[in-house]
Amino acid sequence: MPQHGTATVRSRVRIPLTFPDGYRADAEVLTFHGLADGAEHLALALGEVRGTPLVRLHSECLTGDVFGSDRCDCGPQLRESVERISEAGGYLLYLRQEGRGIGLYNKLDAYALQDAGLDTYEANTALGLPEDGRDYTAAAQMLHALGAPAIDLLSNNPDKADQLAALGVEVGLRVPTGVHLSDSNVRYLRAKVEHTGHSIALPSLVG
């Protein structure tokens, strides 16, 4: 394991989940000691984990996950991920990395710049912030603490797989999520494809 410190499981508690569309799942929510960034990240164990678990690294998005914002695809991805991981067996890591690591207020400032014509990455840069400031060291620590040094990754983002591999987590399959398109997020999804090579297979976005 690379030299990023060892995390340990701090607590486990079962929480039944119910989503707005009525879908239900049982999760075991785990907290951790010793995470490199000191943030309160969570792991949700879903389904029966046998063999190689299916894992989603989901960055916190208050506007999308909680309020149902259509400016991103985060809320629908969260809902989809819980169901798919429950069926396959694995973990959803809920990472406290709002706005790709820039924080909630900065994300809302970036929204204002997007309204003026910039895309999501250009807006971050205009604020003097990184296009994507996320570091997945804590995620790798969590996976090692869970006894999951080899995983299948539910993600459209190649950077997640690359970072995890560099941090000592073997990524077998990279499984794309669905495309959750709305009138309000089409520019956001197009920017993901064009700037960071996300695997979002929609002809209107990549043509």
PDB file of C-alpha atoms in Angstrom:
ATOM      1  CA  MET A   1       0.000   0.000   0.000  1.00  0.00           C
ATOM      2  CA  PRO A   2       1.426   3.440  -0.918  1.00  0.00           C
ATOM      3  CA  GLN A   3       2.593   5.759   1.823  1.00  0.00           C
ATOM      4  CA  HIS A   4      -0.607   7.682   2.487  1.00  0.00           C
ATOM      5  CA  GLY A   5      -1.323   6.322   5.959  1.00  0.00           C
ATOM      6  CA  THR A   6      -3.704   3.668   7.180  1.00  0.00           C
ATOM      7  CA  ALA A   7      -7.352   4.356   7.924  1.00  0.00           C
ATOM      8  CA  THR A   8      -9.533   2.182  10.117  1.00  0.00           C
ATOM      9  CA  VAL A   9     -13.285   1.716  10.385  1.00  0.00           C
ATOM     10  CA  ARG A  10     -14.642   3.885  13.205  1.00  0.00           C
ATOM     11  CA  SER A  11     -18.305   2.841  13.315  1.00  0.00           C
ATOM     12  CA  ARG A  12     -21.008   0.965  11.428  1.00  0.00           C
ATOM     13  CA  VAL A  13     -24.739   1.669  11.467  1.00  0.00           C
ATOM     14  CA  ARG A  14     -27.603   0.406   9.325  1.00  0.00           C
ATOM     15  CA  ILE A  15     -29.766   3.017   7.591  1.00  0.00           C
ATOM     16  CA  PRO A  16     -32.766   2.206   5.367  1.00  0.00           C
ATOM     17  CA  LEU A  17     -32.824   4.503   2.332  1.00  0.00           C
ATOM     18  CA  THR A  18     -35.918   5.715   0.468  1.00  0.00           C
ATOM     19  CA  PHE A  19     -35.568   7.883  -2.639  1.00  0.00           C
ATOM     20  CA  PRO A  20     -38.180  10.337  -3.981  1.00  0.00           C
ATOM     21  CA  ASP A  21     -39.272   7.853  -6.675  1.00  0.00           C
ATOM     22  CA  GLY A  22     -40.003   5.242  -4.005  1.00  0.00           C
ATOM     23  CA  TYR A  23     -36.909   3.081  -4.528  1.00  0.00           C
ATOM     24  CA  ARG A  24     -35.650   1.602  -1.262  1.00  0.00           C
ATOM     25  CA  ALA A  25     -32.343   0.080  -0.239  1.00  0.00           C
ATOM     26  CA  ASP A  26     -30.688  -1.001   2.985  1.00  0.00           C
ATOM     27  CA  ALA A  27     -27.263   0.493   3.610  1.00  0.00           C
ATOM     28  CA  GLU A  28     -24.631  -0.116   6.237  1.00  0.00           C
ATOM     29  CA  VAL A  29     -22.974   3.271   6.701  1.00  0.00           C
ATOM     30  CA  LEU A  30     -19.355   3.255   7.831  1.00  0.00           C
ATOM     31  CA  THR A  31     -17.224   6.054   9.246  1.00  0.00           C
ATOM     32  CA  PHE A  32     -13.439   6.096   9.517  1.00  0.00           C
ATOM     33  CA  HIS A  33     -10.463   7.118  11.612  1.00  0.00           C
ATOM     34  CA  GLY A  34      -7.236   8.351  10.043  1.00  0.00           C
ATOM     35  CA  LEU A  35      -8.371   9.748   6.693  1.00  0.00           C
ATOM     36  CA  ALA A  36      -5.642  11.861   5.103  1.00  0.00           C
ATOM     37  CA  ASP A  37      -7.722  15.008   4.558  1.00  0.00           C
ATOM     38  CA  GLY A  38      -9.566  14.899   7.900  1.00  0.00           C
ATOM     39  CA  ALA A  39     -12.975  15.130   6.216  1.00  0.00           C
ATOM     40  CA  GLU A  40     -16.037  13.146   7.303  1.00  0.00           C
ATOM     41  CA  HIS A  41     -16.342  10.866   4.281  1.00  0.00           C
ATOM     42  CA  LEU A  42     -18.767   7.927   4.407  1.00  0.00           C
ATOM     43  CA  ALA A  43     -18.911   4.458   2.888  1.00  0.00           C
ATOM     44  CA  LEU A  44     -22.283   2.876   2.201  1.00  0.00           C
ATOM     45  CA  ALA A  45     -22.103  -0.910   1.969  1.00  0.00           C
ATOM     46  CA  LEU A  46     -24.901  -2.059  -0.332  1.00  0.00           C
ATOM     47  CA  GLY A  47     -26.026  -5.527  -1.301  1.00  0.00           C
ATOM     48  CA  GLU A  48     -23.963  -8.649  -0.677  1.00  0.00           C
ATOM     49  CA  VAL A  49     -20.272  -8.079  -1.296  1.00  0.00           C
ATOM     50  CA  ARG A  50     -18.759 -11.189  -2.881  1.00  0.00           C
ATOM     51  CA  GLY A  51     -15.543 -11.187  -4.875  1.00  0.00           C
ATOM     52  CA  THR A  52     -14.743  -7.875  -6.551  1.00  0.00           C
ATOM     53  CA  PRO A  53     -17.072  -5.137  -5.262  1.00  0.00           C
ATOM     54  CA  LEU A  54     -18.661  -2.511  -7.487  1.00  0.00           C
ATOM     55  CA  VAL A  55     -17.646   0.910  -6.150  1.00  0.00           C
ATOM     56  CA  ARG A  56     -18.813   4.434  -6.846  1.00  0.00           C
ATOM     57  CA  LEU A  57     -16.830   7.482  -5.692  1.00  0.00           C
ATOM     58  CA  HIS A  58     -19.592  10.081  -5.387  1.00  0.00           C
ATOM     59  CA  SER A  59     -18.584  13.635  -4.595  1.00  0.00           C
ATOM     60  CA  GLU A  60     -21.051  15.472  -2.399  1.00  0.00           C
ATOM     61  CA  CYS A  61     -23.376  17.825  -4.299  1.00  0.00           C
ATOM     62  CA  LEU A  62     -25.832  19.617  -2.040  1.00  0.00           C
ATOM     63  CA  THR A  63     -27.701  21.254  -4.912  1.00  0.00           C
ATOM     64  CA  GLY A  64     -28.080  18.038  -6.906  1.00  0.00           C
ATOM     65  CA  ASP A  65     -28.233  15.337  -4.227  1.00  0.00           C
ATOM     66  CA  VAL A  66     -30.520  17.175  -1.800  1.00  0.00           C
ATOM     67  CA  PHE A  67     -32.391  19.855  -3.737  1.00  0.00           C
ATOM     68  CA  GLY A  68     -32.704  18.031  -7.066  1.00  0.00           C
ATOM     69  CA  SER A  69     -30.928  20.666  -9.145  1.00  0.00           C
ATOM     70  CA  ASP A  70     -31.051  20.072 -12.900  1.00  0.00           C
ATOM     71  CA  ARG A  71     -27.801  21.968 -13.486  1.00  0.00           C
ATOM     72  CA  CYS A  72     -25.834  18.742 -12.994  1.00  0.00           C
ATOM     73  CA  ASP A  73     -26.431  15.008 -13.123  1.00  0.00           C
ATOM     74  CA  CYS A  74     -25.307  14.285  -9.557  1.00  0.00           C
ATOM     75  CA  GLY A  75     -28.667  13.471  -7.971  1.00  0.00           C
ATOM     76  CA  PRO A  76     -29.706  10.988 -10.661  1.00  0.00           C
ATOM     77  CA  GLN A  77     -26.234   9.428 -10.611  1.00  0.00           C
ATOM     78  CA  LEU A  78     -26.493   8.945  -6.846  1.00  0.00           C
ATOM     79  CA  ARG A  79     -29.890   7.280  -7.161  1.00  0.00           C
ATOM     80  CA  GLU A  80     -28.723   5.061 -10.031  1.00  0.00           C
ATOM     81  CA  SER A  81     -25.537   4.099  -8.196  1.00  0.00           C
ATOM     82  CA  VAL A  82     -27.338   2.962  -5.047  1.00  0.00           C
ATOM     83  CA  GLU A  83     -29.546   0.623  -7.067  1.00  0.00           C
ATOM     84  CA  ARG A  84     -26.769  -0.779  -9.244  1.00  0.00           C
ATOM     85  CA  ILE A  85     -24.409  -1.348  -6.327  1.00  0.00           C
ATOM     86  CA  SER A  86     -27.206  -2.914  -4.270  1.00  0.00           C
ATOM     87  CA  GLU A  87     -27.737  -5.419  -7.084  1.00  0.00           C
ATOM     88  CA  ALA A  88     -24.043  -6.169  -7.651  1.00  0.00           C
ATOM     89  CA  GLY A  89     -22.755  -5.830  -4.076  1.00  0.00           C
ATOM     90  CA  GLY A  90     -20.263  -3.137  -3.203  1.00  0.00           C
ATOM     91  CA  TYR A  91     -19.686   0.298  -1.783  1.00  0.00           C
ATOM     92  CA  LEU A  92     -20.730   3.855  -2.469  1.00  0.00           C
ATOM     93  CA  LEU A  93     -18.115   6.228  -1.081  1.00  0.00           C
ATOM     94  CA  TYR A  94     -19.793   9.553  -0.347  1.00  0.00           C
ATOM     95  CA  LEU A  95     -16.932  12.041  -0.444  1.00  0.00           C
ATOM     96  CA  ARG A  96     -17.193  15.536   1.012  1.00  0.00           C
ATOM     97  CA  GLN A  97     -15.828  17.239  -2.112  1.00  0.00           C
ATOM     98  CA  GLU A  98     -18.480  19.782  -3.024  1.00  0.00           C
ATOM     99  CA  GLY A  99     -18.032  21.427  -6.406  1.00  0.00           C
ATOM    100  CA  ARG A 100     -15.219  19.082  -7.528  1.00  0.00           C
ATOM    101  CA  GLY A 101     -13.333  20.125  -4.410  1.00  0.00           C
ATOM    102  CA  ILE A 102     -13.829  23.919  -4.464  1.00  0.00           C
ATOM    103  CA  GLY A 103     -16.652  24.129  -1.892  1.00  0.00           C
ATOM    104  CA  LEU A 104     -20.298  25.128  -2.007  1.00  0.00           C
ATOM    105  CA  TYR A 105     -19.964  28.918  -2.093  1.00  0.00           C
ATOM    106  CA  ASN A 106     -17.321  28.798  -4.812  1.00  0.00           C
ATOM    107  CA  LYS A 107     -19.494  26.392  -6.800  1.00  0.00           C
ATOM    108  CA  LEU A 108     -22.385  28.843  -6.683  1.00  0.00           C
ATOM    109  CA  ASP A 109     -20.037  31.655  -7.742  1.00  0.00           C
ATOM    110  CA  ALA A 110     -18.997  29.453 -10.661  1.00  0.00           C
ATOM    111  CA  TYR A 111     -22.663  28.958 -11.565  1.00  0.00           C
ATOM    112  CA  ALA A 112     -23.008  32.725 -11.927  1.00  0.00           C
ATOM    113  CA  LEU A 113     -20.069  32.764 -14.341  1.00  0.00           C
ATOM    114  CA  GLN A 114     -21.611  29.880 -16.268  1.00  0.00           C
ATOM    115  CA  ASP A 115     -24.763  31.960 -16.637  1.00  0.00           C
ATOM    116  CA  ALA A 116     -22.526  34.570 -18.283  1.00  0.00           C
ATOM    117  CA  GLY A 117     -21.299  32.044 -20.862  1.00  0.00           C
ATOM    118  CA  LEU A 118     -18.374  30.103 -19.354  1.00  0.00           C
ATOM    119  CA  ASP A 119     -18.449  26.327 -19.037  1.00  0.00           C
ATOM    120  CA  THR A 120     -18.038  24.585 -15.690  1.00  0.00           C
ATOM    121  CA  TYR A 121     -14.257  24.227 -15.992  1.00  0.00           C
ATOM    122  CA  GLU A 122     -13.656  27.727 -17.385  1.00  0.00           C
ATOM    123  CA  ALA A 123     -15.687  29.185 -14.529  1.00  0.00           C
ATOM    124  CA  ASN A 124     -13.486  27.511 -11.921  1.00  0.00           C
ATOM    125  CA  THR A 125     -10.375  28.802 -13.660  1.00  0.00           C
ATOM    126  CA  ALA A 126     -11.793  32.334 -13.832  1.00  0.00           C
ATOM    127  CA  LEU A 127     -12.194  32.216 -10.035  1.00  0.00           C
ATOM    128  CA  GLY A 128      -8.543  31.235  -9.646  1.00  0.00           C
ATOM    129  CA  LEU A 129      -9.508  27.689  -8.669  1.00  0.00           C
ATOM    130  CA  PRO A 130      -8.543  24.287 -10.121  1.00  0.00           C
ATOM    131  CA  GLU A 131     -10.779  22.808 -12.808  1.00  0.00           C
ATOM    132  CA  ASP A 132     -11.002  19.709 -10.627  1.00  0.00           C
ATOM    133  CA  GLY A 133      -9.428  19.895  -7.177  1.00  0.00           C
ATOM    134  CA  ARG A 134     -10.381  16.421  -6.007  1.00  0.00           C
ATOM    135  CA  ASP A 135      -7.836  14.087  -4.467  1.00  0.00           C
ATOM    136  CA  TYR A 136      -8.847  10.473  -3.907  1.00  0.00           C
ATOM    137  CA  THR A 137      -6.251   9.540  -1.282  1.00  0.00           C
ATOM    138  CA  ALA A 138      -8.940   9.244   1.393  1.00  0.00           C
ATOM    139  CA  ALA A 139     -11.045   7.101  -0.938  1.00  0.00           C
ATOM    140  CA  ALA A 140      -8.132   4.701  -1.409  1.00  0.00           C
ATOM    141  CA  GLN A 141      -7.632   4.579   2.362  1.00  0.00           C
ATOM    142  CA  MET A 142     -11.308   3.752   2.837  1.00  0.00           C
ATOM    143  CA  LEU A 143     -11.182   0.931   0.302  1.00  0.00           C
ATOM    144  CA  HIS A 144      -8.137  -0.600   1.961  1.00  0.00           C
ATOM    145  CA  ALA A 145      -9.861  -0.319   5.359  1.00  0.00           C
ATOM    146  CA  LEU A 146     -12.872  -2.120   3.861  1.00  0.00           C
ATOM    147  CA  GLY A 147     -10.660  -4.922   2.580  1.00  0.00           C
ATOM    148  CA  ALA A 148     -11.264  -3.955  -1.037  1.00  0.00           C
ATOM    149  CA  PRO A 149      -7.883  -3.419  -2.717  1.00  0.00           C
ATOM    150  CA  ALA A 150      -9.352  -4.551  -6.075  1.00  0.00           C
ATOM    151  CA  ILE A 151     -12.625  -3.136  -7.371  1.00  0.00           C
ATOM    152  CA  ASP A 152     -14.825  -2.479 -10.371  1.00  0.00           C
ATOM    153  CA  LEU A 153     -15.444   1.261 -10.640  1.00  0.00           C
ATOM    154  CA  LEU A 154     -18.835   2.761 -11.478  1.00  0.00           C
ATOM    155  CA  SER A 155     -17.783   6.020 -13.125  1.00  0.00           C
ATOM    156  CA  ASN A 156     -17.555   7.981 -16.359  1.00  0.00           C
ATOM    157  CA  ASN A 157     -14.458   9.835 -15.119  1.00  0.00           C
ATOM    158  CA  PRO A 158     -11.071   8.364 -16.150  1.00  0.00           C
ATOM    159  CA  ASP A 159      -9.232  10.458 -13.531  1.00  0.00           C
ATOM    160  CA  LYS A 160     -10.859   8.506 -10.704  1.00  0.00           C
ATOM    161  CA  ALA A 161      -9.516   5.209 -12.012  1.00  0.00           C
ATOM    162  CA  ASP A 162      -6.082   6.699 -12.664  1.00  0.00           C
ATOM    163  CA  GLN A 163      -5.791   8.187  -9.174  1.00  0.00           C
ATOM    164  CA  LEU A 164      -6.978   5.017  -7.462  1.00  0.00           C
ATOM    165  CA  ALA A 165      -4.503   2.901  -9.417  1.00  0.00           C
ATOM    166  CA  ALA A 166      -1.677   5.248  -8.405  1.00  0.00           C
ATOM    167  CA  LEU A 167      -2.811   4.900  -4.793  1.00  0.00           C
ATOM    168  CA  GLY A 168      -2.606   1.111  -4.788  1.00  0.00           C
ATOM    169  CA  VAL A 169      -6.203   0.172  -5.649  1.00  0.00           C
ATOM    170  CA  GLU A 170      -6.548  -2.227  -8.565  1.00  0.00           C
ATOM    171  CA  VAL A 171      -9.351  -1.113 -10.878  1.00  0.00           C
ATOM    172  CA  GLY A 172     -10.654  -3.942 -13.038  1.00  0.00           C
ATOM    173  CA  LEU A 173     -13.715  -2.835 -14.982  1.00  0.00           C
ATOM    174  CA  ARG A 174     -14.694   0.808 -15.330  1.00  0.00           C
ATOM    175  CA  VAL A 175     -18.478   0.704 -15.640  1.00  0.00           C
ATOM    176  CA  PRO A 176     -20.136   3.876 -16.992  1.00  0.00           C
ATOM    177  CA  THR A 177     -23.192   5.358 -15.363  1.00  0.00           C
ATOM    178  CA  GLY A 178     -26.237   6.247 -17.396  1.00  0.00           C
ATOM    179  CA  VAL A 179     -26.679   9.573 -19.149  1.00  0.00           C
ATOM    180  CA  HIS A 180     -28.988  11.851 -17.174  1.00  0.00           C
ATOM    181  CA  LEU A 181     -29.700  14.662 -19.598  1.00  0.00           C
ATOM    182  CA  SER A 182     -31.837  17.739 -19.019  1.00  0.00           C
ATOM    183  CA  ASP A 183     -32.213  21.083 -20.776  1.00  0.00           C
ATOM    184  CA  SER A 184     -30.287  22.663 -17.909  1.00  0.00           C
ATOM    185  CA  ASN A 185     -27.262  20.346 -17.842  1.00  0.00           C
ATOM    186  CA  VAL A 186     -26.455  19.750 -21.518  1.00  0.00           C
ATOM    187  CA  ARG A 187     -23.574  22.278 -21.531  1.00  0.00           C
ATOM    188  CA  TYR A 188     -22.280  20.791 -18.272  1.00  0.00           C
ATOM    189  CA  LEU A 189     -22.218  17.266 -19.720  1.00  0.00           C
ATOM    190  CA  ARG A 190     -20.642  18.443 -22.974  1.00  0.00           C
ATOM    191  CA  ALA A 191     -17.854  20.128 -20.975  1.00  0.00           C
ATOM    192  CA  LYS A 192     -17.191  16.846 -19.137  1.00  0.00           C
ATOM    193  CA  VAL A 193     -16.690  15.072 -22.453  1.00  0.00           C
ATOM    194  CA  GLU A 194     -14.586  17.771 -24.092  1.00  0.00           C
ATOM    195  CA  HIS A 195     -12.393  18.829 -21.128  1.00  0.00           C
ATOM    196  CA  THR A 196     -11.778  15.644 -19.162  1.00  0.00           C
ATOM    197  CA  GLY A 197     -12.674  12.752 -21.441  1.00  0.00           C
ATOM    198  CA  HIS A 198     -15.714  11.516 -19.540  1.00  0.00           C
ATOM    199  CA  SER A 199     -17.299   8.465 -21.169  1.00  0.00           C
ATOM    200  CA  ILE A 200     -20.763   9.903 -21.725  1.00  0.00           C
ATOM    201  CA  ALA A 201     -22.096   8.150 -24.819  1.00  0.00           C
ATOM    202  CA  LEU A 202     -24.609  10.560 -26.272  1.00  0.00           C
ATOM    203  CA  PRO A 203     -24.193  11.543 -29.933  1.00  0.00           C
ATOM    204  CA  SER A 204     -25.532  15.070 -29.414  1.00  0.00           C
ATOM    205  CA  LEU A 205     -22.774  15.676 -26.854  1.00  0.00           C
ATOM    206  CA  VAL A 206     -19.809  14.196 -28.667  1.00  0.00           C
ATOM    207  CA  GLY A 207     -20.639  14.957 -32.279  1.00  0.00           C
TER     208      GLY A 207
END
